[in-house]
Amino acid sequence: GAVVSQHPSWVICKSGTSVKIECRSLDFQATTMFWYRQFPKQSLMLMATSNEGSKATYEQGVEKDKFLINHASLTLSTLTVTSAHPEDSSFYICSASPDRALANYGYTFGSGTRLTVV
Amino acid sequence: GENVEQHPSTLSVQEGDSAVIKCTYSDSASNYFPWYKQELGKGPQLIIDIRSNVGEKKDQRIAVTLNKTAKHFSLHITETQPEDSAVYFCAASIGGTSYGKLTFGQGTILTVHP
């Protein structure tokens, strides 16, 4: 149980274009999902918290107009990297949990999306 | 906010040996401590977690210990195998009322030599 699916697994785009990444909870409803970014040989850094039916909460230093998050349903959150530039190239990962209190279930992560901007 | 420190950054062991990775956290309110294994090009996979009402938890070759007073927790892998080679991350979160954010350690690259 608690499967999180993320697509695409990798994407190459031209500088200046936008890219959308999808994160789906397959067997549970997720009112909240999290988006992380991971640069090579580094740890995961939280970018934003995606809330179903409301605005996302962004971490300090993350441009909300550049990284658009939409959480329109209880099983789908999308991250759109707008006007992508080479420095946006990274590994983007989402996570969610069926247990709001984390009392019996922790966070499951998607398989990640490798974004390369050329 | 929470700060999680993880050591060592790299760990090399022989197959069959034990491996220990240690983490410290700063926020005494944290009460959920997961460990993740990440293989190259993949998302993190939860391997074990512990909550602050428990001091130790074991799952076959993997165990985690928690010292709330000292604010540190450790991952123990016994009888290591080459397939255990990966990057391991510890994390801390405040669970209880709503989805708590995970703060990750810096990661440990574990290499198990056959």
PDB file of C-alpha atoms in Angstrom:
ATOM      1  CA  GLY A   1       0.000   0.000   0.000  1.00  0.00           C
ATOM      2  CA  ALA A   2       0.796   3.733  -0.104  1.00  0.00           C
ATOM      3  CA  VAL A   3       2.163   3.865  -3.629  1.00  0.00           C
ATOM      4  CA  VAL A   4       3.192   7.189  -5.146  1.00  0.00           C
ATOM      5  CA  SER A   5       3.645   7.367  -8.888  1.00  0.00           C
ATOM      6  CA  GLN A   6       5.608  10.135 -10.579  1.00  0.00           C
ATOM      7  CA  HIS A   7       5.836  10.972 -14.268  1.00  0.00           C
ATOM      8  CA  PRO A   8       7.786  11.463 -16.379  1.00  0.00           C
ATOM      9  CA  SER A   9      10.874   9.714 -15.036  1.00  0.00           C
ATOM     10  CA  TRP A  10      13.055  11.927 -17.145  1.00  0.00           C
ATOM     11  CA  VAL A  11      12.607  14.894 -19.443  1.00  0.00           C
ATOM     12  CA  ILE A  12      14.842  17.068 -21.590  1.00  0.00           C
ATOM     13  CA  CYS A  13      13.610  20.503 -22.543  1.00  0.00           C
ATOM     14  CA  LYS A  14      14.919  23.594 -24.219  1.00  0.00           C
ATOM     15  CA  SER A  15      15.777  26.663 -22.212  1.00  0.00           C
ATOM     16  CA  GLY A  16      12.800  28.966 -21.882  1.00  0.00           C
ATOM     17  CA  THR A  17      10.137  26.273 -22.150  1.00  0.00           C
ATOM     18  CA  SER A  18       7.937  24.870 -19.385  1.00  0.00           C
ATOM     19  CA  VAL A  19       7.806  21.339 -18.058  1.00  0.00           C
ATOM     20  CA  LYS A  20       5.054  19.661 -16.036  1.00  0.00           C
ATOM     21  CA  ILE A  21       5.710  16.824 -13.592  1.00  0.00           C
ATOM     22  CA  GLU A  22       2.880  14.732 -12.171  1.00  0.00           C
ATOM     23  CA  CYS A  23       2.676  13.048  -8.786  1.00  0.00           C
ATOM     24  CA  ARG A  24      -0.153  10.627  -8.068  1.00  0.00           C
ATOM     25  CA  SER A  25      -1.130   8.689  -4.966  1.00  0.00           C
ATOM     26  CA  LEU A  26      -2.369   5.391  -6.388  1.00  0.00           C
ATOM     27  CA  ASP A  27      -4.059   3.688  -3.451  1.00  0.00           C
ATOM     28  CA  PHE A  28      -4.775   6.461  -0.998  1.00  0.00           C
ATOM     29  CA  GLN A  29      -5.973  10.017  -0.876  1.00  0.00           C
ATOM     30  CA  ALA A  30      -3.400  12.668  -0.186  1.00  0.00           C
ATOM     31  CA  THR A  31      -4.612  16.080   0.873  1.00  0.00           C
ATOM     32  CA  THR A  32      -0.991  17.087   1.181  1.00  0.00           C
ATOM     33  CA  MET A  33       1.980  16.229  -0.988  1.00  0.00           C
ATOM     34  CA  PHE A  34       5.546  17.456  -0.835  1.00  0.00           C
ATOM     35  CA  TRP A  35       7.931  18.423  -3.628  1.00  0.00           C
ATOM     36  CA  TYR A  36      11.678  18.089  -3.239  1.00  0.00           C
ATOM     37  CA  ARG A  37      14.666  18.940  -5.380  1.00  0.00           C
ATOM     38  CA  GLN A  38      17.908  17.026  -5.234  1.00  0.00           C
ATOM     39  CA  PHE A  39      21.128  18.129  -6.900  1.00  0.00           C
ATOM     40  CA  PRO A  40      23.827  15.546  -7.655  1.00  0.00           C
ATOM     41  CA  LYS A  41      25.467  14.093  -4.577  1.00  0.00           C
ATOM     42  CA  GLN A  42      23.340  16.240  -2.306  1.00  0.00           C
ATOM     43  CA  SER A  43      20.463  15.683   0.057  1.00  0.00           C
ATOM     44  CA  LEU A  44      16.792  16.292  -0.610  1.00  0.00           C
ATOM     45  CA  MET A  45      15.654  19.863  -0.153  1.00  0.00           C
ATOM     46  CA  LEU A  46      11.991  20.599   0.380  1.00  0.00           C
ATOM     47  CA  MET A  47      10.658  23.048  -2.195  1.00  0.00           C
ATOM     48  CA  ALA A  48       7.008  23.285  -1.336  1.00  0.00           C
ATOM     49  CA  THR A  49       4.013  21.710   0.332  1.00  0.00           C
ATOM     50  CA  SER A  50       1.106  21.049  -2.000  1.00  0.00           C
ATOM     51  CA  ASN A  51      -2.339  21.314  -0.464  1.00  0.00           C
ATOM     52  CA  GLU A  52      -5.448  19.989  -2.186  1.00  0.00           C
ATOM     53  CA  GLY A  53      -7.849  22.776  -3.038  1.00  0.00           C
ATOM     54  CA  SER A  54      -5.651  25.580  -1.784  1.00  0.00           C
ATOM     55  CA  LYS A  55      -2.418  27.371  -2.521  1.00  0.00           C
ATOM     56  CA  ALA A  56       0.879  25.641  -2.075  1.00  0.00           C
ATOM     57  CA  THR A  57       3.271  26.691   0.659  1.00  0.00           C
ATOM     58  CA  TYR A  58       6.762  27.408  -0.607  1.00  0.00           C
ATOM     59  CA  GLU A  59       9.992  27.149   1.329  1.00  0.00           C
ATOM     60  CA  GLN A  60      12.174  30.177   1.702  1.00  0.00           C
ATOM     61  CA  GLY A  61      14.147  30.930  -1.424  1.00  0.00           C
ATOM     62  CA  VAL A  62      11.886  28.969  -3.784  1.00  0.00           C
ATOM     63  CA  GLU A  63      10.265  31.122  -6.476  1.00  0.00           C
ATOM     64  CA  LYS A  64       6.561  30.391  -6.487  1.00  0.00           C
ATOM     65  CA  ASP A  65       6.071  31.968  -9.912  1.00  0.00           C
ATOM     66  CA  LYS A  66       8.717  29.724 -11.383  1.00  0.00           C
ATOM     67  CA  PHE A  67       7.630  26.496  -9.752  1.00  0.00           C
ATOM     68  CA  LEU A  68       3.868  26.339 -10.135  1.00  0.00           C
ATOM     69  CA  ILE A  69       2.086  23.742  -8.059  1.00  0.00           C
ATOM     70  CA  ASN A  70      -1.463  22.566  -8.640  1.00  0.00           C
ATOM     71  CA  HIS A  71      -3.201  20.065  -6.374  1.00  0.00           C
ATOM     72  CA  ALA A  72      -6.607  19.844  -7.975  1.00  0.00           C
ATOM     73  CA  SER A  73      -7.634  16.441  -6.678  1.00  0.00           C
ATOM     74  CA  LEU A  74      -7.000  14.196  -3.709  1.00  0.00           C
ATOM     75  CA  THR A  75      -4.695  11.989  -5.737  1.00  0.00           C
ATOM     76  CA  LEU A  76      -2.825  14.336  -8.059  1.00  0.00           C
ATOM     77  CA  SER A  77      -0.360  17.152  -7.617  1.00  0.00           C
ATOM     78  CA  THR A  78       1.569  18.726 -10.475  1.00  0.00           C
ATOM     79  CA  LEU A  79       4.753  20.770 -10.489  1.00  0.00           C
ATOM     80  CA  THR A  80       5.351  22.996 -13.500  1.00  0.00           C
ATOM     81  CA  VAL A  81       8.800  24.443 -14.002  1.00  0.00           C
ATOM     82  CA  THR A  82       8.182  27.598 -16.013  1.00  0.00           C
ATOM     83  CA  SER A  83      10.710  29.239 -18.304  1.00  0.00           C
ATOM     84  CA  ALA A  84      13.230  26.572 -17.434  1.00  0.00           C
ATOM     85  CA  HIS A  85      16.934  27.371 -17.475  1.00  0.00           C
ATOM     86  CA  PRO A  86      19.959  25.088 -17.237  1.00  0.00           C
ATOM     87  CA  GLU A  87      20.318  25.829 -13.526  1.00  0.00           C
ATOM     88  CA  ASP A  88      16.884  24.251 -13.012  1.00  0.00           C
ATOM     89  CA  SER A  89      18.294  20.920 -14.133  1.00  0.00           C
ATOM     90  CA  SER A  90      17.876  18.623 -11.160  1.00  0.00           C
ATOM     91  CA  PHE A  91      16.123  15.567  -9.764  1.00  0.00           C
ATOM     92  CA  TYR A  92      12.600  16.426  -8.622  1.00  0.00           C
ATOM     93  CA  ILE A  93      10.829  14.077  -6.214  1.00  0.00           C
ATOM     94  CA  CYS A  94       7.386  14.108  -4.639  1.00  0.00           C
ATOM     95  CA  SER A  95       6.156  12.384  -1.502  1.00  0.00           C
ATOM     96  CA  ALA A  96       2.925  11.774   0.352  1.00  0.00           C
ATOM     97  CA  SER A  97       1.493   9.761   3.216  1.00  0.00           C
ATOM     98  CA  PRO A  98      -1.959   8.304   3.914  1.00  0.00           C
ATOM     99  CA  ASP A  99      -1.424   9.102   7.597  1.00  0.00           C
ATOM    100  CA  ARG A 100      -1.654  12.780   8.485  1.00  0.00           C
ATOM    101  CA  ALA A 101      -0.254  12.166  11.964  1.00  0.00           C
ATOM    102  CA  LEU A 102       2.517   9.824  10.783  1.00  0.00           C
ATOM    103  CA  ALA A 103       1.452   7.596  13.637  1.00  0.00           C
ATOM    104  CA  ASN A 104       1.217   4.386  11.633  1.00  0.00           C
ATOM    105  CA  TYR A 105       2.474   5.275   8.187  1.00  0.00           C
ATOM    106  CA  GLY A 106       5.351   7.361   6.992  1.00  0.00           C
ATOM    107  CA  TYR A 107       6.033   9.151   3.753  1.00  0.00           C
ATOM    108  CA  THR A 108       6.317   7.343   0.453  1.00  0.00           C
ATOM    109  CA  PHE A 109       8.353   8.901  -2.316  1.00  0.00           C
ATOM    110  CA  GLY A 110       7.841   8.868  -6.027  1.00  0.00           C
ATOM    111  CA  SER A 111      10.522   7.513  -8.318  1.00  0.00           C
ATOM    112  CA  GLY A 112      11.689  11.009  -9.199  1.00  0.00           C
ATOM    113  CA  THR A 113      11.964  13.037 -12.392  1.00  0.00           C
ATOM    114  CA  ARG A 114      15.316  13.889 -13.896  1.00  0.00           C
ATOM    115  CA  LEU A 115      14.989  17.282 -15.587  1.00  0.00           C
ATOM    116  CA  THR A 116      17.680  18.397 -17.997  1.00  0.00           C
ATOM    117  CA  VAL A 117      17.397  21.854 -19.517  1.00  0.00           C
ATOM    118  CA  VAL A 118      19.516  22.436 -22.606  1.00  0.00           C
TER     119      VAL A 118
ATOM    120  CA  GLY B   1      13.770  25.063  12.371  1.00  0.00           C
ATOM    121  CA  GLU B   2      14.961  21.514  12.574  1.00  0.00           C
ATOM    122  CA  ASN B   3      18.552  20.649  11.684  1.00  0.00           C
ATOM    123  CA  VAL B   4      19.689  17.084  11.102  1.00  0.00           C
ATOM    124  CA  GLU B   5      23.352  16.137  11.002  1.00  0.00           C
ATOM    125  CA  GLN B   6      24.408  12.780   9.574  1.00  0.00           C
ATOM    126  CA  HIS B   7      27.739  10.938   9.829  1.00  0.00           C
ATOM    127  CA  PRO B   8      29.736   9.535   8.228  1.00  0.00           C
ATOM    128  CA  SER B   9      29.376  10.899   4.713  1.00  0.00           C
ATOM    129  CA  THR B  10      30.927   7.748   3.261  1.00  0.00           C
ATOM    130  CA  LEU B  11      31.220   4.264   4.716  1.00  0.00           C
ATOM    131  CA  SER B  12      33.001   1.315   3.194  1.00  0.00           C
ATOM    132  CA  VAL B  13      32.653  -2.174   4.657  1.00  0.00           C
ATOM    133  CA  GLN B  14      33.354  -5.756   3.706  1.00  0.00           C
ATOM    134  CA  GLU B  15      30.484  -8.069   2.953  1.00  0.00           C
ATOM    135  CA  GLY B  16      29.226  -9.610   6.163  1.00  0.00           C
ATOM    136  CA  ASP B  17      30.394  -6.754   8.371  1.00  0.00           C
ATOM    137  CA  SER B  18      28.064  -4.394  10.199  1.00  0.00           C
ATOM    138  CA  ALA B  19      27.466  -0.772   9.231  1.00  0.00           C
ATOM    139  CA  VAL B  20      26.369   2.022  11.541  1.00  0.00           C
ATOM    140  CA  ILE B  21      25.185   5.459  10.502  1.00  0.00           C
ATOM    141  CA  LYS B  22      24.448   8.155  13.061  1.00  0.00           C
ATOM    142  CA  CYS B  23      22.250  11.234  13.047  1.00  0.00           C
ATOM    143  CA  THR B  24      21.574  14.035  15.469  1.00  0.00           C
ATOM    144  CA  TYR B  25      18.646  16.415  15.454  1.00  0.00           C
ATOM    145  CA  SER B  26      18.070  19.779  17.041  1.00  0.00           C
ATOM    146  CA  ASP B  27      14.320  20.141  17.600  1.00  0.00           C
ATOM    147  CA  SER B  28      13.179  18.308  20.728  1.00  0.00           C
ATOM    148  CA  ALA B  29       9.626  18.371  19.350  1.00  0.00           C
ATOM    149  CA  SER B  30      10.580  15.968  16.542  1.00  0.00           C
ATOM    150  CA  ASN B  31       9.020  12.591  17.138  1.00  0.00           C
ATOM    151  CA  TYR B  32       9.232  10.695  13.863  1.00  0.00           C
ATOM    152  CA  PHE B  33      12.570   9.452  12.496  1.00  0.00           C
ATOM    153  CA  PRO B  34      12.664   7.542   9.200  1.00  0.00           C
ATOM    154  CA  TRP B  35      15.598   6.109   7.315  1.00  0.00           C
ATOM    155  CA  TYR B  36      15.634   5.999   3.530  1.00  0.00           C
ATOM    156  CA  LYS B  37      17.733   4.086   1.043  1.00  0.00           C
ATOM    157  CA  GLN B  38      18.278   5.737  -2.313  1.00  0.00           C
ATOM    158  CA  GLU B  39      19.746   3.970  -5.290  1.00  0.00           C
ATOM    159  CA  LEU B  40      21.160   5.870  -8.222  1.00  0.00           C
ATOM    160  CA  GLY B  41      18.469   7.593 -10.273  1.00  0.00           C
ATOM    161  CA  LYS B  42      15.625   6.477  -8.018  1.00  0.00           C
ATOM    162  CA  GLY B  43      13.468   8.008  -5.344  1.00  0.00           C
ATOM    163  CA  PRO B  44      14.175   7.310  -1.659  1.00  0.00           C
ATOM    164  CA  GLN B  45      12.748   4.087  -0.269  1.00  0.00           C
ATOM    165  CA  LEU B  46      11.707   3.865   3.370  1.00  0.00           C
ATOM    166  CA  ILE B  47      13.610   1.040   5.047  1.00  0.00           C
ATOM    167  CA  ILE B  48      12.737   1.583   8.693  1.00  0.00           C
ATOM    168  CA  ASP B  49      11.343   4.263  10.939  1.00  0.00           C
ATOM    169  CA  ILE B  50      11.001   4.894  14.641  1.00  0.00           C
ATOM    170  CA  ARG B  51       8.767   7.075  16.734  1.00  0.00           C
ATOM    171  CA  SER B  52       9.768   8.791  19.936  1.00  0.00           C
ATOM    172  CA  ASN B  53       7.785   6.488  22.167  1.00  0.00           C
ATOM    173  CA  VAL B  54      10.133   3.647  21.205  1.00  0.00           C
ATOM    174  CA  GLY B  55      13.860   3.323  21.886  1.00  0.00           C
ATOM    175  CA  GLU B  56      14.703   0.611  19.401  1.00  0.00           C
ATOM    176  CA  LYS B  57      13.155  -1.109  16.426  1.00  0.00           C
ATOM    177  CA  LYS B  58      14.413  -4.031  14.399  1.00  0.00           C
ATOM    178  CA  ASP B  59      13.473  -5.505  11.050  1.00  0.00           C
ATOM    179  CA  GLN B  60      15.598  -8.491  10.082  1.00  0.00           C
ATOM    180  CA  ARG B  61      19.126  -7.162   9.395  1.00  0.00           C
ATOM    181  CA  ILE B  62      18.178  -3.548   9.987  1.00  0.00           C
ATOM    182  CA  ALA B  63      17.715  -1.822  13.328  1.00  0.00           C
ATOM    183  CA  VAL B  64      17.296   1.738  14.481  1.00  0.00           C
ATOM    184  CA  THR B  65      17.949   3.125  17.938  1.00  0.00           C
ATOM    185  CA  LEU B  66      16.759   6.429  19.340  1.00  0.00           C
ATOM    186  CA  ASN B  67      18.101   8.421  22.270  1.00  0.00           C
ATOM    187  CA  LYS B  68      15.658  11.258  22.888  1.00  0.00           C
ATOM    188  CA  THR B  69      17.688  12.767  25.686  1.00  0.00           C
ATOM    189  CA  ALA B  70      20.779  13.095  23.541  1.00  0.00           C
ATOM    190  CA  LYS B  71      18.718  13.775  20.420  1.00  0.00           C
ATOM    191  CA  HIS B  72      20.394  11.233  18.260  1.00  0.00           C
ATOM    192  CA  PHE B  73      19.374   8.128  16.387  1.00  0.00           C
ATOM    193  CA  SER B  74      21.320   5.469  14.533  1.00  0.00           C
ATOM    194  CA  LEU B  75      20.871   2.940  11.761  1.00  0.00           C
ATOM    195  CA  HIS B  76      22.467  -0.463  12.171  1.00  0.00           C
ATOM    196  CA  ILE B  77      22.806  -2.890   9.285  1.00  0.00           C
ATOM    197  CA  THR B  78      24.167  -6.318  10.129  1.00  0.00           C
ATOM    198  CA  GLU B  79      25.531  -8.972   7.776  1.00  0.00           C
ATOM    199  CA  THR B  80      25.880  -6.440   5.003  1.00  0.00           C
ATOM    200  CA  GLN B  81      25.512  -7.540   1.395  1.00  0.00           C
ATOM    201  CA  PRO B  82      26.664  -5.875  -1.845  1.00  0.00           C
ATOM    202  CA  GLU B  83      23.049  -4.990  -2.628  1.00  0.00           C
ATOM    203  CA  ASP B  84      23.005  -2.834   0.502  1.00  0.00           C
ATOM    204  CA  SER B  85      25.310  -0.425  -1.336  1.00  0.00           C
ATOM    205  CA  ALA B  86      23.405   2.833  -1.785  1.00  0.00           C
ATOM    206  CA  VAL B  87      22.967   6.278  -0.276  1.00  0.00           C
ATOM    207  CA  TYR B  88      21.205   6.301   3.073  1.00  0.00           C
ATOM    208  CA  PHE B  89      19.397   9.315   4.465  1.00  0.00           C
ATOM    209  CA  CYS B  90      18.048   9.918   7.923  1.00  0.00           C
ATOM    210  CA  ALA B  91      15.269  12.392   8.521  1.00  0.00           C
ATOM    211  CA  ALA B  92      13.242  13.919  11.313  1.00  0.00           C
ATOM    212  CA  SER B  93       9.724  15.243  11.489  1.00  0.00           C
ATOM    213  CA  ILE B  94       7.076  16.375  13.910  1.00  0.00           C
ATOM    214  CA  GLY B  95       4.071  14.140  13.556  1.00  0.00           C
ATOM    215  CA  GLY B  96       0.885  14.165  15.547  1.00  0.00           C
ATOM    216  CA  THR B  97      -1.639  16.630  14.278  1.00  0.00           C
ATOM    217  CA  SER B  98      -0.873  17.274  10.666  1.00  0.00           C
ATOM    218  CA  TYR B  99       1.636  16.394   8.000  1.00  0.00           C
ATOM    219  CA  GLY B 100       5.005  17.302   9.437  1.00  0.00           C
ATOM    220  CA  LYS B 101       7.821  18.333   7.131  1.00  0.00           C
ATOM    221  CA  LEU B 102      10.757  15.987   6.805  1.00  0.00           C
ATOM    222  CA  THR B 103      14.206  17.441   7.374  1.00  0.00           C
ATOM    223  CA  PHE B 104      16.900  15.247   5.866  1.00  0.00           C
ATOM    224  CA  GLY B 105      20.457  14.560   6.880  1.00  0.00           C
ATOM    225  CA  GLN B 106      23.252  14.995   4.364  1.00  0.00           C
ATOM    226  CA  GLY B 107      23.342  11.343   3.370  1.00  0.00           C
ATOM    227  CA  THR B 108      25.818   8.478   3.711  1.00  0.00           C
ATOM    228  CA  ILE B 109      27.242   6.633   0.740  1.00  0.00           C
ATOM    229  CA  LEU B 110      27.534   3.006   1.837  1.00  0.00           C
ATOM    230  CA  THR B 111      29.714   0.694  -0.206  1.00  0.00           C
ATOM    231  CA  VAL B 112      29.756  -3.006   0.596  1.00  0.00           C
ATOM    232  CA  HIS B 113      32.696  -4.820  -0.971  1.00  0.00           C
ATOM    233  CA  PRO B 114      32.215  -8.496  -1.916  1.00  0.00           C
TER     234      PRO B 114
END
